[in-house]
PDB file of C-alpha atoms in Angstrom:
ATOM      1  CA  MET A  17       0.000   0.000   0.000  1.00  0.00           C
ATOM      2  CA  HIS A  18       1.216   3.477  -0.844  1.00  0.00           C
ATOM      3  CA  TYR A  19      -1.348   5.838   0.648  1.00  0.00           C
ATOM      4  CA  THR A  20      -0.181   9.331   1.625  1.00  0.00           C
ATOM      5  CA  LEU A  21      -0.816  11.495   4.674  1.00  0.00           C
ATOM      6  CA  HIS A  22      -2.761  13.825   2.430  1.00  0.00           C
ATOM      7  CA  GLN A  23      -5.063  10.992   1.393  1.00  0.00           C
ATOM      8  CA  LEU A  24      -5.630  10.109   5.046  1.00  0.00           C
ATOM      9  CA  GLN A  25      -6.487  13.716   5.855  1.00  0.00           C
ATOM     10  CA  VAL A  26      -8.904  13.972   2.936  1.00  0.00           C
ATOM     11  CA  PHE A  27     -10.554  10.655   3.827  1.00  0.00           C
ATOM     12  CA  LEU A  28     -11.029  11.757   7.443  1.00  0.00           C
ATOM     13  CA  LYS A  29     -12.789  14.938   6.330  1.00  0.00           C
ATOM     14  CA  VAL A  30     -15.086  12.949   4.074  1.00  0.00           C
ATOM     15  CA  THR A  31     -15.961  10.590   6.948  1.00  0.00           C
ATOM     16  CA  GLU A  32     -16.547  13.576   9.219  1.00  0.00           C
ATOM     17  CA  PHE A  33     -18.926  15.436   6.905  1.00  0.00           C
ATOM     18  CA  LYS A  34     -20.331  12.462   4.962  1.00  0.00           C
ATOM     19  CA  SER A  35     -20.007  14.693   1.917  1.00  0.00           C
ATOM     20  CA  ILE A  36     -17.400  15.243  -0.799  1.00  0.00           C
ATOM     21  CA  THR A  37     -18.610  18.823  -1.278  1.00  0.00           C
ATOM     22  CA  LYS A  38     -18.419  19.807   2.397  1.00  0.00           C
ATOM     23  CA  ALA A  39     -15.043  18.107   2.803  1.00  0.00           C
ATOM     24  CA  ALA A  40     -13.727  20.045  -0.204  1.00  0.00           C
ATOM     25  CA  GLU A  41     -14.943  23.323   1.290  1.00  0.00           C
ATOM     26  CA  GLU A  42     -13.326  22.546   4.638  1.00  0.00           C
ATOM     27  CA  LEU A  43     -10.014  21.578   2.996  1.00  0.00           C
ATOM     28  CA  HIS A  44     -10.092  24.502   0.529  1.00  0.00           C
ATOM     29  CA  LEU A  45      -9.872  22.068  -2.373  1.00  0.00           C
ATOM     30  CA  THR A  46     -12.021  21.564  -5.435  1.00  0.00           C
ATOM     31  CA  GLN A  47     -14.621  18.808  -5.384  1.00  0.00           C
ATOM     32  CA  PRO A  48     -12.883  16.901  -8.233  1.00  0.00           C
ATOM     33  CA  ALA A  49      -9.561  17.052  -6.327  1.00  0.00           C
ATOM     34  CA  VAL A  50     -11.161  15.457  -3.267  1.00  0.00           C
ATOM     35  CA  SER A  51     -12.906  12.834  -5.400  1.00  0.00           C
ATOM     36  CA  ILE A  52      -9.596  11.869  -7.037  1.00  0.00           C
ATOM     37  CA  GLN A  53      -7.856  11.518  -3.673  1.00  0.00           C
ATOM     38  CA  ILE A  54     -10.692   9.359  -2.320  1.00  0.00           C
ATOM     39  CA  LYS A  55     -10.652   7.189  -5.460  1.00  0.00           C
ATOM     40  CA  ASN A  56      -6.867   6.693  -5.238  1.00  0.00           C
ATOM     41  CA  PHE A  57      -7.164   5.853  -1.556  1.00  0.00           C
ATOM     42  CA  GLN A  58     -10.028   3.408  -2.145  1.00  0.00           C
ATOM     43  CA  ASN A  59      -8.070   1.636  -4.910  1.00  0.00           C
ATOM     44  CA  GLN A  60      -5.634   0.379  -2.274  1.00  0.00           C
ATOM     45  CA  PHE A  61      -8.342  -1.612  -0.449  1.00  0.00           C
ATOM     46  CA  PRO A  62     -10.373  -4.572  -1.713  1.00  0.00           C
ATOM     47  CA  ILE A  63     -13.330  -3.624   0.509  1.00  0.00           C
ATOM     48  CA  PRO A  64     -15.429  -0.457   0.020  1.00  0.00           C
ATOM     49  CA  LEU A  65     -14.732   2.408   2.425  1.00  0.00           C
ATOM     50  CA  THR A  66     -17.846   4.375   1.513  1.00  0.00           C
ATOM     51  CA  GLU A  67     -21.087   3.812  -0.309  1.00  0.00           C
ATOM     52  CA  VAL A  68     -23.740   6.070  -1.814  1.00  0.00           C
ATOM     53  CA  VAL A  69     -27.375   5.226  -1.127  1.00  0.00           C
ATOM     54  CA  GLY A  70     -29.730   7.520  -2.974  1.00  0.00           C
ATOM     55  CA  ARG A  71     -27.741  10.727  -2.979  1.00  0.00           C
ATOM     56  CA  GLN A  72     -26.313  10.301   0.530  1.00  0.00           C
ATOM     57  CA  LEU A  73     -22.738   9.170   1.215  1.00  0.00           C
ATOM     58  CA  PHE A  74     -22.274   6.634   4.006  1.00  0.00           C
ATOM     59  CA  VAL A  75     -19.104   5.252   5.559  1.00  0.00           C
ATOM     60  CA  THR A  76     -19.003   1.452   5.698  1.00  0.00           C
ATOM     61  CA  ASP A  77     -18.043  -0.453   8.836  1.00  0.00           C
ATOM     62  CA  PHE A  78     -14.667  -1.154   7.248  1.00  0.00           C
ATOM     63  CA  GLY A  79     -14.342   2.522   6.382  1.00  0.00           C
ATOM     64  CA  GLU A  80     -14.967   3.462  10.022  1.00  0.00           C
ATOM     65  CA  GLU A  81     -12.171   1.093  11.093  1.00  0.00           C
ATOM     66  CA  ILE A  82      -9.782   2.664   8.575  1.00  0.00           C
ATOM     67  CA  ALA A  83     -10.839   6.149   9.712  1.00  0.00           C
ATOM     68  CA  ALA A  84     -10.053   5.265  13.337  1.00  0.00           C
ATOM     69  CA  ALA A  85      -6.587   4.022  12.304  1.00  0.00           C
ATOM     70  CA  ALA A  86      -6.071   7.157  10.180  1.00  0.00           C
ATOM     71  CA  ARG A  87      -6.827   9.403  13.163  1.00  0.00           C
ATOM     72  CA  LYS A  88      -4.150   7.629  15.188  1.00  0.00           C
ATOM     73  CA  ILE A  89      -1.623   8.004  12.369  1.00  0.00           C
ATOM     74  CA  ILE A  90      -2.350  11.724  11.939  1.00  0.00           C
ATOM     75  CA  ALA A  91      -2.152  12.224  15.709  1.00  0.00           C
ATOM     76  CA  GLU A  92       1.268  10.530  15.822  1.00  0.00           C
ATOM     77  CA  VAL A  93       2.513  12.687  12.945  1.00  0.00           C
ATOM     78  CA  ASP A  94       1.266  15.797  14.765  1.00  0.00           C
ATOM     79  CA  ALA A  95       3.046  14.611  17.918  1.00  0.00           C
ATOM     80  CA  ILE A  96       6.316  14.272  15.987  1.00  0.00           C
ATOM     81  CA  ASN A  97       5.959  17.793  14.646  1.00  0.00           C
ATOM     82  CA  TYR A  98       5.112  19.221  18.080  1.00  0.00           C
ATOM     83  CA  LYS A  99       8.052  17.439  19.722  1.00  0.00           C
ATOM     84  CA  THR A 100      10.411  18.775  17.080  1.00  0.00           C
ATOM     85  CA  MET A 101       9.222  22.319  17.733  1.00  0.00           C
ATOM     86  CA  ALA A 102       9.488  21.794  21.494  1.00  0.00           C
ATOM     87  CA  TYR A 103      13.132  20.758  21.148  1.00  0.00           C
ATOM     88  CA  GLN A 104      13.675  23.957  19.195  1.00  0.00           C
ATOM     89  CA  GLY A 105      12.279  25.949  22.102  1.00  0.00           C
ATOM     90  CA  GLN A 106       8.906  26.728  20.506  1.00  0.00           C
ATOM     91  CA  LEU A 107       5.556  26.383  22.232  1.00  0.00           C
ATOM     92  CA  SER A 108       3.709  23.781  20.215  1.00  0.00           C
ATOM     93  CA  GLY A 109       0.611  21.612  20.363  1.00  0.00           C
ATOM     94  CA  LYS A 110      -3.085  21.723  19.581  1.00  0.00           C
ATOM     95  CA  LEU A 111      -5.769  23.760  21.296  1.00  0.00           C
ATOM     96  CA  LYS A 112      -9.286  22.342  21.142  1.00  0.00           C
ATOM     97  CA  ILE A 113     -11.997  24.859  21.913  1.00  0.00           C
ATOM     98  CA  SER A 114     -15.747  24.318  21.710  1.00  0.00           C
ATOM     99  CA  ILE A 115     -17.786  27.514  21.563  1.00  0.00           C
ATOM    100  CA  VAL A 116     -21.453  28.436  21.430  1.00  0.00           C
ATOM    101  CA  SER A 117     -22.449  30.019  18.130  1.00  0.00           C
ATOM    102  CA  THR A 118     -22.368  33.620  19.377  1.00  0.00           C
ATOM    103  CA  GLY A 119     -18.827  32.955  20.570  1.00  0.00           C
ATOM    104  CA  LYS A 120     -17.600  33.302  16.989  1.00  0.00           C
ATOM    105  CA  TYR A 121     -17.914  37.068  17.492  1.00  0.00           C
ATOM    106  CA  LEU A 122     -15.514  36.872  20.457  1.00  0.00           C
ATOM    107  CA  MET A 123     -12.985  34.060  20.315  1.00  0.00           C
ATOM    108  CA  PRO A 124     -11.022  35.231  17.242  1.00  0.00           C
ATOM    109  CA  TYR A 125     -10.151  38.448  19.082  1.00  0.00           C
ATOM    110  CA  TYR A 126      -8.928  36.555  22.140  1.00  0.00           C
ATOM    111  CA  ILE A 127      -6.823  33.988  20.328  1.00  0.00           C
ATOM    112  CA  THR A 128      -5.368  35.662  17.208  1.00  0.00           C
ATOM    113  CA  ASP A 129      -2.388  37.357  18.877  1.00  0.00           C
ATOM    114  CA  PHE A 130      -1.637  34.190  20.865  1.00  0.00           C
ATOM    115  CA  MET A 131      -1.577  32.132  17.666  1.00  0.00           C
ATOM    116  CA  ASN A 132       0.645  34.690  15.950  1.00  0.00           C
ATOM    117  CA  MET A 133       3.061  34.631  18.903  1.00  0.00           C
ATOM    118  CA  HIS A 134       3.247  30.837  18.767  1.00  0.00           C
ATOM    119  CA  PRO A 135       3.185  29.564  15.169  1.00  0.00           C
ATOM    120  CA  GLY A 136       3.720  26.009  16.425  1.00  0.00           C
ATOM    121  CA  VAL A 137       0.245  25.995  18.012  1.00  0.00           C
ATOM    122  CA  ASP A 138      -2.671  24.592  16.005  1.00  0.00           C
ATOM    123  CA  LEU A 139      -6.301  25.442  16.701  1.00  0.00           C
ATOM    124  CA  GLU A 140      -9.335  23.182  16.410  1.00  0.00           C
ATOM    125  CA  MET A 141     -12.505  25.148  17.138  1.00  0.00           C
ATOM    126  CA  ASP A 142     -16.021  23.712  17.040  1.00  0.00           C
ATOM    127  CA  VAL A 143     -18.928  26.174  16.839  1.00  0.00           C
ATOM    128  CA  THR A 144     -22.250  24.738  18.003  1.00  0.00           C
ATOM    129  CA  ASN A 145     -24.997  25.286  20.586  1.00  0.00           C
ATOM    130  CA  LYS A 146     -24.698  25.226  24.371  1.00  0.00           C
ATOM    131  CA  THR A 147     -25.974  21.668  24.810  1.00  0.00           C
ATOM    132  CA  ARG A 148     -23.321  20.226  22.522  1.00  0.00           C
ATOM    133  CA  VAL A 149     -20.586  22.459  23.956  1.00  0.00           C
ATOM    134  CA  VAL A 150     -21.279  21.142  27.454  1.00  0.00           C
ATOM    135  CA  ARG A 151     -21.385  17.569  26.132  1.00  0.00           C
ATOM    136  CA  HIS A 152     -17.939  18.032  24.547  1.00  0.00           C
ATOM    137  CA  LEU A 153     -16.654  19.291  27.900  1.00  0.00           C
ATOM    138  CA  GLU A 154     -18.182  16.392  29.844  1.00  0.00           C
ATOM    139  CA  LYS A 155     -16.663  13.818  27.481  1.00  0.00           C
ATOM    140  CA  ASN A 156     -13.238  15.497  27.634  1.00  0.00           C
ATOM    141  CA  GLU A 157     -13.344  16.032  23.867  1.00  0.00           C
ATOM    142  CA  THR A 158     -12.189  19.628  24.181  1.00  0.00           C
ATOM    143  CA  ASP A 159      -9.682  21.623  26.225  1.00  0.00           C
ATOM    144  CA  PHE A 160     -11.906  24.648  26.714  1.00  0.00           C
ATOM    145  CA  ALA A 161     -15.467  25.810  26.198  1.00  0.00           C
ATOM    146  CA  LEU A 162     -16.650  29.374  25.652  1.00  0.00           C
ATOM    147  CA  VAL A 163     -20.102  29.881  27.197  1.00  0.00           C
ATOM    148  CA  SER A 164     -22.300  32.663  28.548  1.00  0.00           C
ATOM    149  CA  VAL A 165     -24.102  30.372  31.002  1.00  0.00           C
ATOM    150  CA  VAL A 166     -21.773  28.256  33.138  1.00  0.00           C
ATOM    151  CA  PRO A 167     -23.013  24.671  33.693  1.00  0.00           C
ATOM    152  CA  ASP A 168     -23.621  24.017  37.382  1.00  0.00           C
ATOM    153  CA  HIS A 169     -23.278  20.227  37.295  1.00  0.00           C
ATOM    154  CA  ILE A 170     -19.589  20.192  36.333  1.00  0.00           C
ATOM    155  CA  ALA A 171     -16.682  21.309  38.523  1.00  0.00           C
ATOM    156  CA  ILE A 172     -14.946  23.898  36.390  1.00  0.00           C
ATOM    157  CA  ASP A 173     -12.242  26.543  36.391  1.00  0.00           C
ATOM    158  CA  LYS A 174     -12.738  29.654  34.307  1.00  0.00           C
ATOM    159  CA  VAL A 175     -11.448  32.940  32.988  1.00  0.00           C
ATOM    160  CA  ARG A 176     -14.187  35.587  33.024  1.00  0.00           C
ATOM    161  CA  LEU A 177     -14.200  37.765  29.931  1.00  0.00           C
ATOM    162  CA  ILE A 178     -16.896  40.340  29.047  1.00  0.00           C
ATOM    163  CA  PRO A 179     -20.559  40.828  29.955  1.00  0.00           C
ATOM    164  CA  ASN A 180     -23.106  39.208  27.654  1.00  0.00           C
ATOM    165  CA  LYS A 181     -26.079  41.552  27.201  1.00  0.00           C
ATOM    166  CA  LEU A 182     -29.245  40.366  25.484  1.00  0.00           C
ATOM    167  CA  PHE A 183     -31.658  42.933  24.037  1.00  0.00           C
ATOM    168  CA  LEU A 184     -34.951  42.811  22.175  1.00  0.00           C
ATOM    169  CA  VAL A 185     -34.087  43.636  18.578  1.00  0.00           C
ATOM    170  CA  GLY A 186     -36.110  44.492  15.482  1.00  0.00           C
ATOM    171  CA  GLY A 187     -35.386  45.656  11.953  1.00  0.00           C
ATOM    172  CA  ARG A 188     -35.516  49.258  10.844  1.00  0.00           C
ATOM    173  CA  GLN A 189     -39.142  48.641   9.716  1.00  0.00           C
ATOM    174  CA  HIS A 190     -40.568  47.946  13.169  1.00  0.00           C
ATOM    175  CA  THR A 191     -42.388  50.634  15.109  1.00  0.00           C
ATOM    176  CA  TYR A 192     -43.844  50.562  18.594  1.00  0.00           C
ATOM    177  CA  SER A 193     -45.781  52.971  20.778  1.00  0.00           C
ATOM    178  CA  GLY A 194     -44.503  54.411  24.036  1.00  0.00           C
ATOM    179  CA  LYS A 195     -41.056  54.389  25.618  1.00  0.00           C
ATOM    180  CA  THR A 196     -41.035  50.604  25.923  1.00  0.00           C
ATOM    181  CA  ILE A 197     -42.757  47.942  23.871  1.00  0.00           C
ATOM    182  CA  SER A 198     -46.208  46.973  25.126  1.00  0.00           C
ATOM    183  CA  LYS A 199     -47.843  43.563  25.207  1.00  0.00           C
ATOM    184  CA  LYS A 200     -50.137  44.773  22.421  1.00  0.00           C
ATOM    185  CA  ASP A 201     -47.198  45.748  20.223  1.00  0.00           C
ATOM    186  CA  PHE A 202     -45.390  42.509  21.086  1.00  0.00           C
ATOM    187  CA  ASP A 203     -48.427  40.520  19.987  1.00  0.00           C
ATOM    188  CA  LYS A 204     -48.326  42.100  16.515  1.00  0.00           C
ATOM    189  CA  LEU A 205     -44.801  40.931  15.728  1.00  0.00           C
ATOM    190  CA  PRO A 206     -43.678  37.374  14.943  1.00  0.00           C
ATOM    191  CA  VAL A 207     -40.952  36.154  17.320  1.00  0.00           C
ATOM    192  CA  VAL A 208     -37.810  34.526  15.925  1.00  0.00           C
ATOM    193  CA  TYR A 209     -36.215  31.869  18.158  1.00  0.00           C
ATOM    194  CA  ARG A 210     -32.947  29.980  18.233  1.00  0.00           C
ATOM    195  CA  GLU A 211     -33.159  26.182  18.199  1.00  0.00           C
ATOM    196  CA  LYS A 212     -33.676  24.178  21.393  1.00  0.00           C
ATOM    197  CA  GLY A 213     -30.432  23.675  23.281  1.00  0.00           C
ATOM    198  CA  SER A 214     -29.332  27.276  22.777  1.00  0.00           C
ATOM    199  CA  ALA A 215     -28.687  29.471  25.832  1.00  0.00           C
ATOM    200  CA  THR A 216     -30.177  32.428  23.944  1.00  0.00           C
ATOM    201  CA  ARG A 217     -33.341  30.393  23.299  1.00  0.00           C
ATOM    202  CA  ALA A 218     -33.617  29.513  26.995  1.00  0.00           C
ATOM    203  CA  ALA A 219     -33.152  33.152  28.045  1.00  0.00           C
ATOM    204  CA  MET A 220     -35.838  34.312  25.593  1.00  0.00           C
ATOM    205  CA  GLU A 221     -38.344  31.667  26.683  1.00  0.00           C
ATOM    206  CA  ASN A 222     -37.797  32.525  30.354  1.00  0.00           C
ATOM    207  CA  TYR A 223     -38.223  36.231  29.662  1.00  0.00           C
ATOM    208  CA  ILE A 224     -41.446  35.735  27.696  1.00  0.00           C
ATOM    209  CA  ALA A 225     -42.875  33.306  30.266  1.00  0.00           C
ATOM    210  CA  ASP A 226     -41.994  35.504  33.271  1.00  0.00           C
ATOM    211  CA  ARG A 227     -43.738  38.517  31.703  1.00  0.00           C
ATOM    212  CA  LYS A 228     -46.598  36.485  30.214  1.00  0.00           C
ATOM    213  CA  LEU A 229     -45.974  38.034  26.828  1.00  0.00           C
ATOM    214  CA  PRO A 230     -48.040  36.867  23.859  1.00  0.00           C
ATOM    215  CA  THR A 231     -46.282  35.224  20.924  1.00  0.00           C
ATOM    216  CA  ARG A 232     -48.394  35.422  17.777  1.00  0.00           C
ATOM    217  CA  LYS A 233     -46.108  33.341  15.602  1.00  0.00           C
ATOM    218  CA  LYS A 234     -42.912  31.470  16.320  1.00  0.00           C
ATOM    219  CA  ILE A 235     -40.079  31.088  13.820  1.00  0.00           C
ATOM    220  CA  GLU A 236     -37.113  28.836  14.687  1.00  0.00           C
ATOM    221  CA  LEU A 237     -33.620  29.162  13.187  1.00  0.00           C
ATOM    222  CA  THR A 238     -30.386  27.371  14.031  1.00  0.00           C
ATOM    223  CA  SER A 239     -27.861  30.182  14.565  1.00  0.00           C
ATOM    224  CA  ASN A 240     -27.762  33.707  15.959  1.00  0.00           C
ATOM    225  CA  GLU A 241     -26.490  34.939  12.598  1.00  0.00           C
ATOM    226  CA  ALA A 242     -29.557  33.481  10.865  1.00  0.00           C
ATOM    227  CA  VAL A 243     -31.823  35.036  13.491  1.00  0.00           C
ATOM    228  CA  LYS A 244     -30.114  38.402  13.057  1.00  0.00           C
ATOM    229  CA  GLN A 245     -30.591  38.324   9.284  1.00  0.00           C
ATOM    230  CA  ALA A 246     -34.246  37.396   9.751  1.00  0.00           C
ATOM    231  CA  VAL A 247     -34.706  40.339  12.099  1.00  0.00           C
ATOM    232  CA  ILE A 248     -32.967  42.726   9.697  1.00  0.00           C
ATOM    233  CA  SER A 249     -35.208  41.528   6.864  1.00  0.00           C
ATOM    234  CA  GLY A 250     -38.256  42.473   8.915  1.00  0.00           C
ATOM    235  CA  ILE A 251     -39.639  38.976   9.360  1.00  0.00           C
ATOM    236  CA  GLY A 252     -39.898  39.355  13.137  1.00  0.00           C
ATOM    237  CA  ILE A 253     -38.264  40.405  16.408  1.00  0.00           C
ATOM    238  CA  SER A 254     -35.935  38.492  18.694  1.00  0.00           C
ATOM    239  CA  ILE A 255     -33.824  38.676  21.819  1.00  0.00           C
ATOM    240  CA  LEU A 256     -30.190  38.637  20.722  1.00  0.00           C
ATOM    241  CA  PRO A 257     -26.715  39.048  22.238  1.00  0.00           C
ATOM    242  CA  LEU A 258     -25.413  42.572  21.728  1.00  0.00           C
ATOM    243  CA  VAL A 259     -21.932  41.386  20.775  1.00  0.00           C
ATOM    244  CA  GLY A 260     -23.107  40.148  17.366  1.00  0.00           C
ATOM    245  CA  LEU A 261     -25.034  43.300  16.449  1.00  0.00           C
ATOM    246  CA  LYS A 262     -22.337  45.953  16.062  1.00  0.00           C
ATOM    247  CA  ASN A 263     -22.525  46.442  12.291  1.00  0.00           C
ATOM    248  CA  ALA A 264     -26.298  46.034  12.079  1.00  0.00           C
ATOM    249  CA  LEU A 265     -26.857  48.670  14.777  1.00  0.00           C
ATOM    250  CA  SER A 266     -24.269  51.060  13.318  1.00  0.00           C
ATOM    251  CA  SER A 267     -25.847  50.891   9.867  1.00  0.00           C
ATOM    252  CA  GLY A 268     -29.372  51.249  11.204  1.00  0.00           C
ATOM    253  CA  ASP A 269     -30.430  47.901   9.745  1.00  0.00           C
ATOM    254  CA  ALA A 270     -31.388  46.772  13.247  1.00  0.00           C
ATOM    255  CA  GLN A 271     -32.616  48.620  16.313  1.00  0.00           C
ATOM    256  CA  ILE A 272     -32.808  47.851  19.997  1.00  0.00           C
ATOM    257  CA  ILE A 273     -36.441  47.923  21.113  1.00  0.00           C
ATOM    258  CA  PRO A 274     -36.747  49.161  24.721  1.00  0.00           C
ATOM    259  CA  SER A 275     -38.423  46.557  26.875  1.00  0.00           C
ATOM    260  CA  LYS A 276     -38.892  46.248  30.621  1.00  0.00           C
ATOM    261  CA  GLY A 277     -36.545  43.722  32.201  1.00  0.00           C
ATOM    262  CA  LEU A 278     -33.943  43.961  29.447  1.00  0.00           C
ATOM    263  CA  PRO A 279     -31.090  43.663  28.913  1.00  0.00           C
ATOM    264  CA  ILE A 280     -30.524  40.230  30.402  1.00  0.00           C
ATOM    265  CA  THR A 281     -26.890  40.205  31.472  1.00  0.00           C
ATOM    266  CA  THR A 282     -24.617  37.234  32.035  1.00  0.00           C
ATOM    267  CA  HIS A 283     -20.853  36.893  31.464  1.00  0.00           C
ATOM    268  CA  TRP A 284     -18.774  35.204  28.816  1.00  0.00           C
ATOM    269  CA  ASN A 285     -16.399  32.682  30.346  1.00  0.00           C
ATOM    270  CA  LEU A 286     -13.703  30.408  28.999  1.00  0.00           C
ATOM    271  CA  ILE A 287     -14.164  27.262  31.087  1.00  0.00           C
ATOM    272  CA  TRP A 288     -12.503  23.869  31.514  1.00  0.00           C
ATOM    273  CA  GLN A 289     -12.975  20.890  33.794  1.00  0.00           C
ATOM    274  CA  LYS A 290     -11.266  21.406  37.141  1.00  0.00           C
ATOM    275  CA  SER A 291      -9.899  17.860  37.049  1.00  0.00           C
ATOM    276  CA  LYS A 292      -8.431  18.219  33.555  1.00  0.00           C
ATOM    277  CA  GLN A 293      -4.655  18.125  33.204  1.00  0.00           C
ATOM    278  CA  LEU A 294      -4.044  21.019  30.859  1.00  0.00           C
ATOM    279  CA  SER A 295      -1.273  20.668  28.297  1.00  0.00           C
ATOM    280  CA  PRO A 296       1.598  23.214  28.324  1.00  0.00           C
ATOM    281  CA  THR A 297      -0.075  24.892  25.330  1.00  0.00           C
ATOM    282  CA  ALA A 298      -3.430  25.108  27.108  1.00  0.00           C
ATOM    283  CA  LYS A 299      -1.773  26.467  30.279  1.00  0.00           C
ATOM    284  CA  ALA A 300       0.033  29.074  28.198  1.00  0.00           C
ATOM    285  CA  PHE A 301      -3.251  30.198  26.664  1.00  0.00           C
ATOM    286  CA  VAL A 302      -4.887  30.558  30.088  1.00  0.00           C
ATOM    287  CA  SER A 303      -1.924  32.640  31.297  1.00  0.00           C
ATOM    288  CA  TYR A 304      -2.096  34.766  28.154  1.00  0.00           C
ATOM    289  CA  LEU A 305      -5.801  35.467  28.659  1.00  0.00           C
ATOM    290  CA  GLU A 306      -5.415  36.330  32.325  1.00  0.00           C
ATOM    291  CA  GLU A 307      -2.617  38.776  31.486  1.00  0.00           C
ATOM    292  CA  HIS A 308      -4.117  40.395  28.389  1.00  0.00           C
ATOM    293  CA  LYS A 309      -7.909  40.121  28.694  1.00  0.00           C
ATOM    294  CA  THR A 310      -8.410  43.645  30.081  1.00  0.00           C
ATOM    295  CA  ALA A 311      -6.515  45.224  27.197  1.00  0.00           C
ATOM    296  CA  LEU A 312      -8.270  42.970  24.670  1.00  0.00           C
ATOM    297  CA  ASN A 313     -11.678  43.801  26.142  1.00  0.00           C
ATOM    298  CA  GLU A 314     -11.026  47.530  25.890  1.00  0.00           C
ATOM    299  CA  LYS A 315      -9.581  47.309  22.382  1.00  0.00           C
ATOM    300  CA  HIS A 316     -12.206  45.105  20.765  1.00  0.00           C
ATOM    301  CA  PHE A 317     -15.317  45.334  22.929  1.00  0.00           C
ATOM    302  CA  GLY A 318     -15.280  48.795  24.479  1.00  0.00           C
ATOM    303  CA  TRP A 319     -18.214  49.731  22.228  1.00  0.00           C
ATOM    304  CA  LEU A 320     -20.497  47.451  24.269  1.00  0.00           C
ATOM    305  CA  ASP A 321     -20.453  49.979  27.102  1.00  0.00           C
ATOM    306  CA  THR A 322     -22.417  52.489  24.997  1.00  0.00           C
ATOM    307  CA  TYR A 323     -25.546  50.316  25.217  1.00  0.00           C
TER     308      TYR A 323
END
């Protein structure tokens, strides 16, 4: 057999996404290039690695076994590279961070300078909802999690970052009477929700239930960005984290609708299991955040204080 590391990497992406197209996008390759690599890899095995049923790609049981072996090979290669860098005096290793979807507006600003300072550090960042983030943490599948609501059933350590303010938001088209929105006005406007499992969804449901607000029509979307675009388009109103609204508010495409009991304020925290043995790379990142977070907060998120 003469398979290459590149073929292993391509095959792993295909098994992860169950899609040639999505794997190509993730690897920044063309779809034909990925297909050729998969074909060349498959030609070295007498048993199918994948199969297509209908229009859906599935990984066979044999393919799953090969994928598991490929992960171990790639991990060993990474370990060789990291050890080489360590002997050269460079900080090296992989950081695994699982973040809730709104966290994509924050984490790049907290980690970019650290990554630039340490080119031997690789980043693997999964963006999903709160339920899955906590599950990753519980299963020790990630080093850190970025959340706005800290789970209370896990013993954790944390670095507190910035406040997370949630406001009622509408598009430029929405009007309301009075200084704050009334129940009557609220009843006229469809409400756009995040999917179940989202901390933003939970906060919105609690707010609406506590104030016994009417909801004429409910629309459910699977990311804060999708909700924001729906709000901007005028399809409805929603409660959204302020941190993702900077451009929309500045341009006037979105507006904060005054409402009693808002904003809801929590805090963004980078958390990890208290019992976890952090790698030297992970420890270095924690130290970096503790030393630089105040300056980073002022530089990138000072605008939050105007709301």
